[in-house]
Short mmCIF file of C-alpha atoms in Angstrom, two decimals:
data_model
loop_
_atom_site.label_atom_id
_atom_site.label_comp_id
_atom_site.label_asym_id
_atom_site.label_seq_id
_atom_site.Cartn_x
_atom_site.Cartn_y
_atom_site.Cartn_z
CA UNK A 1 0.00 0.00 0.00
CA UNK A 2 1.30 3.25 -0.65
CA UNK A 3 0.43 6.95 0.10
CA UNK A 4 1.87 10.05 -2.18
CA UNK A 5 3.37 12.84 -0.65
CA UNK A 6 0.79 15.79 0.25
CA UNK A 7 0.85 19.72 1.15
CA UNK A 8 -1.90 22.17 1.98
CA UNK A 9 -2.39 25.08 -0.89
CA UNK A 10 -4.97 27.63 0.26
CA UNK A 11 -6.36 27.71 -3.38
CA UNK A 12 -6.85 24.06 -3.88
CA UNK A 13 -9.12 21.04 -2.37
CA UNK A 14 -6.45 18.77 -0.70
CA UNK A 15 -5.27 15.66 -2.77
CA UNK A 16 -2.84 12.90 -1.96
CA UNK A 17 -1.00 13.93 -5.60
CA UNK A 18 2.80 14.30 -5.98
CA UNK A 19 4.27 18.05 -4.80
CA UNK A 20 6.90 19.64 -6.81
CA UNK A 21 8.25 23.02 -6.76
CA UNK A 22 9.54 24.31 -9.90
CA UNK A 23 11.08 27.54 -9.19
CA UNK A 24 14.52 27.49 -11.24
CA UNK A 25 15.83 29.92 -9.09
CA UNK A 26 15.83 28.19 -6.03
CA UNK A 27 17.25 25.12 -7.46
CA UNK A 28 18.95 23.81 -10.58
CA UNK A 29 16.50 20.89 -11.15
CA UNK A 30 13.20 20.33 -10.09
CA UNK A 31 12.91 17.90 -7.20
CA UNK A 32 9.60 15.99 -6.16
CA UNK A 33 8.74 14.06 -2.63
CA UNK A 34 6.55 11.12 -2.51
CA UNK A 35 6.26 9.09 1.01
CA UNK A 36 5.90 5.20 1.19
CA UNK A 37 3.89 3.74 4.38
CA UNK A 38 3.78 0.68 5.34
CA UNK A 39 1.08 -1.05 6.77
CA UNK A 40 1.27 -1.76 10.60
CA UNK A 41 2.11 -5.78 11.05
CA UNK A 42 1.76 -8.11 13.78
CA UNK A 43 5.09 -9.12 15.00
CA UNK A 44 6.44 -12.01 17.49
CA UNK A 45 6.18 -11.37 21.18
CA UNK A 46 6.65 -12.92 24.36
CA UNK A 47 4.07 -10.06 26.13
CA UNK A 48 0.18 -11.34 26.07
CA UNK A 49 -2.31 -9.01 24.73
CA UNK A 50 -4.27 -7.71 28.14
CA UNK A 51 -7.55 -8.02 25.83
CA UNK A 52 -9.13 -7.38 22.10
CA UNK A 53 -7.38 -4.93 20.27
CA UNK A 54 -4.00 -5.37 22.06
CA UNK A 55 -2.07 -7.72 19.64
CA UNK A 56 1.23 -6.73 19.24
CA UNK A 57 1.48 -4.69 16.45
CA UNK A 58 4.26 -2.89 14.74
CA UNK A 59 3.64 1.03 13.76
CA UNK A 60 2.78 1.53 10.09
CA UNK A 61 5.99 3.07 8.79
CA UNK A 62 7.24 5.22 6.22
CA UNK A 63 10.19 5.59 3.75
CA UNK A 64 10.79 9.17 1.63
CA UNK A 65 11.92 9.52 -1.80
CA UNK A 66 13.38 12.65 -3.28
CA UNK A 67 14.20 12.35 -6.70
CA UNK A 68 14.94 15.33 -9.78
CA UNK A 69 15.29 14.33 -13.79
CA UNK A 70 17.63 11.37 -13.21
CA UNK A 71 18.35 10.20 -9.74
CA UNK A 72 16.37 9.62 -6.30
CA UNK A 73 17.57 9.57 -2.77
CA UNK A 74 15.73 7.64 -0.37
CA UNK A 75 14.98 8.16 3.45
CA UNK A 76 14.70 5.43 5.55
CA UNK A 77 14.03 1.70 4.69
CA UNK A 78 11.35 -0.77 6.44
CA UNK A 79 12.47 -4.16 8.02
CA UNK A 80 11.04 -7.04 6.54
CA UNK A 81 11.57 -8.80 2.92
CA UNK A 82 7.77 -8.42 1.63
CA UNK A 83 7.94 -4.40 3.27
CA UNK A 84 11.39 -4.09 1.29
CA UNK A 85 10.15 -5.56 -1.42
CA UNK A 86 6.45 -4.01 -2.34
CA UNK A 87 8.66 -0.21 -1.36
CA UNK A 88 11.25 -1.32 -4.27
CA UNK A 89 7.94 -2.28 -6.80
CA UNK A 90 7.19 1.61 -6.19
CA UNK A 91 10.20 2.44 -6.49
CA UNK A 92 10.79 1.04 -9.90
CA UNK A 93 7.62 2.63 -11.03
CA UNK A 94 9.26 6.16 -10.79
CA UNK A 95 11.75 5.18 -13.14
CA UNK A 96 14.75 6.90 -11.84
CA UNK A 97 17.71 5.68 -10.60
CA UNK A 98 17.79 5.11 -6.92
CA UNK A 99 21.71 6.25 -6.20
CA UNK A 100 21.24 6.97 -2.32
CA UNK A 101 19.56 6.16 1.05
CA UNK A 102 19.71 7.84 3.67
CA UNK A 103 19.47 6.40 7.32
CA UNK A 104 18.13 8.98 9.81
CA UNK A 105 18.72 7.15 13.27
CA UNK A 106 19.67 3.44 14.32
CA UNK A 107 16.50 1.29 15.29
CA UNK A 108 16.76 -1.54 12.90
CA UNK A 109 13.29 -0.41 11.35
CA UNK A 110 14.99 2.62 9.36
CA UNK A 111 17.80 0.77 7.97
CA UNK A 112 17.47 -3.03 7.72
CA UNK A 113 16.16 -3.15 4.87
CA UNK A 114 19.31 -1.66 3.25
CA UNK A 115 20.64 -5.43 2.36
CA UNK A 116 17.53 -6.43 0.44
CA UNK A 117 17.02 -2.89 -1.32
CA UNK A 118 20.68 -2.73 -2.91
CA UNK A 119 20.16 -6.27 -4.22
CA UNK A 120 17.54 -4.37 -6.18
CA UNK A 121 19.35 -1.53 -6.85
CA UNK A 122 22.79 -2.53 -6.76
CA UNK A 123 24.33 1.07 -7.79
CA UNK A 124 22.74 2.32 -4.18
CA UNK A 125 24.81 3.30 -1.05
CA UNK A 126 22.83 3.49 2.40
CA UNK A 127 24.73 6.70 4.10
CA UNK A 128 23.97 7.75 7.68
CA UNK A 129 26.11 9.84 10.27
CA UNK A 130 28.75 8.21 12.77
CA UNK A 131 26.29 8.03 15.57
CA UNK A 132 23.83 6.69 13.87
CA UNK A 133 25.99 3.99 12.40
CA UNK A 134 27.30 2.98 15.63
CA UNK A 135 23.83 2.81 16.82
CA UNK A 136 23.16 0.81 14.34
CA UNK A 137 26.00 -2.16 14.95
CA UNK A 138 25.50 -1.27 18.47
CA UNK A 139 26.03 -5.42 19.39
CA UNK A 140 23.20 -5.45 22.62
CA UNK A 141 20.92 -5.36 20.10
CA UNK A 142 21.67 -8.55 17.93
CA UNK A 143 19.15 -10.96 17.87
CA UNK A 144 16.36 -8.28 18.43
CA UNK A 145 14.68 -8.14 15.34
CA UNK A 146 15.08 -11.64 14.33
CA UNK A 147 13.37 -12.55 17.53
CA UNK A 148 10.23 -10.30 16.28
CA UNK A 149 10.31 -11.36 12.75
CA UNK A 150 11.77 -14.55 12.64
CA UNK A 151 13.29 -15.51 9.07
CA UNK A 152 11.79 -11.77 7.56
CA UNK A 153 15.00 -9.87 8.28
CA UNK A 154 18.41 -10.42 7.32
CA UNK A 155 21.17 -12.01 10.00
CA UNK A 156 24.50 -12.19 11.09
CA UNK A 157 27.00 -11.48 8.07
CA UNK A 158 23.49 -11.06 5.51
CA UNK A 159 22.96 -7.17 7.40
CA UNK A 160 23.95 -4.21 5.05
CA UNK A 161 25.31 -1.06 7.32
CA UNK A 162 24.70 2.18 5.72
CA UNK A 163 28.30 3.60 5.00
CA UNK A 164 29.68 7.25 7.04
CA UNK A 165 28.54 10.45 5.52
CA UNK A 166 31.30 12.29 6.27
CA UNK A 167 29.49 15.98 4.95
CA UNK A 168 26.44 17.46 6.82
CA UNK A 169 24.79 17.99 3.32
CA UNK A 170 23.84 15.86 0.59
CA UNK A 171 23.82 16.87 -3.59
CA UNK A 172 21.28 15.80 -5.98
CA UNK A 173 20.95 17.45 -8.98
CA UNK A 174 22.27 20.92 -7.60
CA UNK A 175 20.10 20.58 -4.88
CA UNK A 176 21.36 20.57 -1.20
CA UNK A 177 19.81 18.39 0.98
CA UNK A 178 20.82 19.04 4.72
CA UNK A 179 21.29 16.66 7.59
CA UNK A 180 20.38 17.99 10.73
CA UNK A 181 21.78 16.03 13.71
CA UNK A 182 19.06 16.77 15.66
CA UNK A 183 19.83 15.16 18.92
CA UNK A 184 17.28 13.12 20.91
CA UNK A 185 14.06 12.19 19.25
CA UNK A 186 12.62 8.71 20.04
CA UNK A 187 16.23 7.76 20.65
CA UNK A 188 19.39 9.75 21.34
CA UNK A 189 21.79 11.02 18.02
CA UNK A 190 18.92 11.31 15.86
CA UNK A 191 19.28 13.10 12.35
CA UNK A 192 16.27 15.06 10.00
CA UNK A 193 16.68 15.42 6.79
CA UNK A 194 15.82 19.19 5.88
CA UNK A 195 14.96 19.80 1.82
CA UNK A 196 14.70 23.60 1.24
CA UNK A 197 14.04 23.98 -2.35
CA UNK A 198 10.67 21.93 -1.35
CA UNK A 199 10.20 23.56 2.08
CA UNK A 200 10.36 19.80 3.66
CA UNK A 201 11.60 18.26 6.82
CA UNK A 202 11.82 14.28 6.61
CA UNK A 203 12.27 13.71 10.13
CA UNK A 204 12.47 10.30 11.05
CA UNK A 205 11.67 9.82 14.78
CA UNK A 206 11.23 12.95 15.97
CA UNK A 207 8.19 13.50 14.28
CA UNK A 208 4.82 10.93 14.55
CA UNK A 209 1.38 11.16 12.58
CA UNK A 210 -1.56 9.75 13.98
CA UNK A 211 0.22 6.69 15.64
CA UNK A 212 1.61 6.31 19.39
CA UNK A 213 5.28 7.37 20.06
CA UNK A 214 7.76 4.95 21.25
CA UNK A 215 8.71 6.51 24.54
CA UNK A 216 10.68 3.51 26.03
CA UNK A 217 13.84 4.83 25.32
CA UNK A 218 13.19 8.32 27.13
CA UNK A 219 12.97 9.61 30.59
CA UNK A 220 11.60 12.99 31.76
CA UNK A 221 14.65 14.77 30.73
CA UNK A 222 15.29 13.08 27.24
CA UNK A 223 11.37 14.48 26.47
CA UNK A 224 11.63 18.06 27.60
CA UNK A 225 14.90 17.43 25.28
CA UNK A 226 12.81 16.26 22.41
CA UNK A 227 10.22 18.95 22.56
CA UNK A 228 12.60 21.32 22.50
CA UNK A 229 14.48 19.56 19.27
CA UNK A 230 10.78 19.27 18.05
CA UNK A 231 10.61 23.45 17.83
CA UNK A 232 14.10 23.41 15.58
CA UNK A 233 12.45 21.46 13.13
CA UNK A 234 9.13 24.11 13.25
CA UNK A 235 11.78 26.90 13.36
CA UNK A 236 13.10 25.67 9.80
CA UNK A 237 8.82 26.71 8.67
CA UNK A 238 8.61 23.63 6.80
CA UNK A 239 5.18 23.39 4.98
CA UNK A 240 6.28 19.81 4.03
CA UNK A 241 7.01 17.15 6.86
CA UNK A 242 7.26 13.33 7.30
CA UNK A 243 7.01 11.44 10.04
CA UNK A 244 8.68 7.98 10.04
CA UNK A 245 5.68 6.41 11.74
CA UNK A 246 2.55 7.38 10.45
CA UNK A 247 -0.99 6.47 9.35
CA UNK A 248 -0.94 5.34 5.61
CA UNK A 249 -3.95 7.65 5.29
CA UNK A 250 -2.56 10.73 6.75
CA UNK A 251 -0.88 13.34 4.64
CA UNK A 252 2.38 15.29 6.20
CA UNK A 253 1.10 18.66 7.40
CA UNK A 254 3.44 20.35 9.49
CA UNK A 255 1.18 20.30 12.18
CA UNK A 256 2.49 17.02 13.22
CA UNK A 257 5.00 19.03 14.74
CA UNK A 258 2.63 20.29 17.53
CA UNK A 259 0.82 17.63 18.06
CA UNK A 260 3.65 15.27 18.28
CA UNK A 261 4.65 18.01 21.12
CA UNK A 262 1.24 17.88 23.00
CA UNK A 263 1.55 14.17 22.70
CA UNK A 264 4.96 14.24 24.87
CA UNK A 265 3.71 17.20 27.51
CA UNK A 266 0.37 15.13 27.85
CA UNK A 267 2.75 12.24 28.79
CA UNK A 268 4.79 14.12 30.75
CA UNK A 269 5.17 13.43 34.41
CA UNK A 270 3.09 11.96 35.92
CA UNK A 271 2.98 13.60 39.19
CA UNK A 272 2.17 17.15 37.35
CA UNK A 273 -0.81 15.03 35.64
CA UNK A 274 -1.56 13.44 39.04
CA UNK A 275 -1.45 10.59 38.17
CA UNK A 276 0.97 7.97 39.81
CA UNK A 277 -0.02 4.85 38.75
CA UNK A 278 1.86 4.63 35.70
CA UNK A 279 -1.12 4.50 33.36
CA UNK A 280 -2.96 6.84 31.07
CA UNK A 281 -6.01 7.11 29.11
CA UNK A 282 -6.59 6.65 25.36
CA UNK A 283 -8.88 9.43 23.70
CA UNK A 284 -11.42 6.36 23.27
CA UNK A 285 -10.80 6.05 27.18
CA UNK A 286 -9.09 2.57 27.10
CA UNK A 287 -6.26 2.56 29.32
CA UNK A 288 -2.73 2.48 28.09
CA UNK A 289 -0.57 0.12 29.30
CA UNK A 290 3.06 0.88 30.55
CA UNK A 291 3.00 4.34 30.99
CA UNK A 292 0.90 4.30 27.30
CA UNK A 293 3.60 3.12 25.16
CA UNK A 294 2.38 0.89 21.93
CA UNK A 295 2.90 -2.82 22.17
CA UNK A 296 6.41 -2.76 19.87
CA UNK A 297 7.71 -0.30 22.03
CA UNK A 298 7.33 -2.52 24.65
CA UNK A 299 8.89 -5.36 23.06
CA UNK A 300 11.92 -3.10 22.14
CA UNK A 301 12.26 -2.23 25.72
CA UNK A 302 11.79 -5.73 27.45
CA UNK A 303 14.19 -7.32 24.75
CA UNK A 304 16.66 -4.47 24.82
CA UNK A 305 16.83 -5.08 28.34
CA UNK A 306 17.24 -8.62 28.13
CA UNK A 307 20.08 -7.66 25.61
CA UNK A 308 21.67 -5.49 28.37
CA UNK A 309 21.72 -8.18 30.76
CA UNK A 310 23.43 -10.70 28.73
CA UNK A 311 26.24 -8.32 28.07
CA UNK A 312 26.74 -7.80 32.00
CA UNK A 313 27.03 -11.46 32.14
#
């Protein structure tokens, strides 16, 4: 399933339709966005469901490609073979040549699906920054996502690391793309990907649409951080921004921004909130569990942990 890229124009109905900006003067070729989402997906988990509704389910999520006349950069890859593999069908429908992608933090969902995308596209490089590559051969975490998706990922020596970007700005076609390392999102060293000529922020992480945030990585500090990381990004007046987990159906309005913000202060502490039984309330008045984080997040953190102990060992 995919979902085109969309922007609000005062003048027009909105449309899920392919945005491009063709102002010469800003930029030496004409560069269009289109965002990818996949589904959500059950995954494998050792945490039982505490009733209907509560399968453990992985966020729909969402890969970015920029491309001009010739050549497309991607942002961001999904996990799994058949995710991978129905992104690279759409890919090949745009009919330019895929020279890039960009990783814009380490959680295995943003960049292991480098191995099985450059076996379609063999002239493609994965780049990220050298935090986020060290996040992501960060060893406590091997075995983690072939524990969720058992014989969907790639193992051992079949994992693809993106290579160092060694330059905080990307060419293509005359057009600068610029990474922002923008700190702590939904985990520390996190990069956005900022696109002026189209007035666009892909921002990986730091940025959700529609969907719950993964929190389990955060403590009361590391979310006043991201809130404040969150108003960079709105600071940069983007009219144009992706979140990397989002709702197929939603389209990328900046406001995400905000409410991603009000999502994070609403979940802020609890003893400001009153509440101090580690719990919360969904709008449709369910109650969250585990201080309202979604059910991968809490796989990530009780098998993370388990990672962490084994090390200590």
């Amino acid at each position: 399933m995919r979902q085109l890229a969309e922007i609000q124009r005062p003048s027009a109905s909105r449309q899920a339709e392919i945005v491009t900006f063709d102002d010469t003067a800003q930029a030496p070729a004409d560069l269009t966005i289109e965002v990818y989402t996949s589904p959500g997906r059950t995954f494998t988990s050792a945490i039982t469901p505490e009733g209907p509704g509560d399968e453990p389910t992985w966020s729909p999520s969402s890969a970015t490609l920029i491309y001009g006349d010739h050549d497309a950069i991607l942002v961001d890859t999904p996990a799994t073979y058949d995710q991978v593999d129905a992104l690279a069908d759409w890919i090949d429908t745009k009919v330019r040549r895929l020279s890039r992608i960009y990783i814009t933090h380490g959680h295995g969902d943003h960049w292991l699906g480098l191995a099985r995308l450059i076996q379609r596209f063999p002239g493609a490089t994965g780049l990220a920054t050298a935090e986020v590559l060290a996040q992501a051969d960060d060893p406590g975490m091997a075995g983690y996502w072939e524990a969720i998706f058992p014989g969907e990922v790639p193992t051992g020596a079949e994992k693809v690391l993106p290579q160092l970007l060694t330059t905080d700005t990307i060419d293509l076609e005359g057009n600068e793309l610029r990474v922002i390392r923008i700190g702590q999102a939904d985990t520390a060293e996190s990069t956005v990907l900022h696109v002026p000529s189209l007035a666009a922020v892909v921002t990986g992480d730091l940025a959700y649409n529609g969907v719950h945030m993964m929190t389990a990585e955060t403590g009361e500090p590391e979310r006043e951080q991201w809130i404040a990381n969150l108003d960079k990004v709105a600071a940069l007046e983007p009219a144009f921004v992706v979140a990397g987990h989002k709702k197929v159906e939603h389209d990328n309005d900046p406001k995400i921004i905000g409410e991603s913000q009000q999502y994070l202060r609403d979940f802020l502490p609890d003893r400001r909130r009153g509440d101090h039984d580690g719990r919360h309330r969904r709008p449709d008045g369910r109650t969250l569990s585990r201080l309202g984080e979604p059910s991968h997040a809490l796989a990530f953190r009780e098998i993370s942990h388990r990672a962490e102990r084994q090390l200590e060992d």
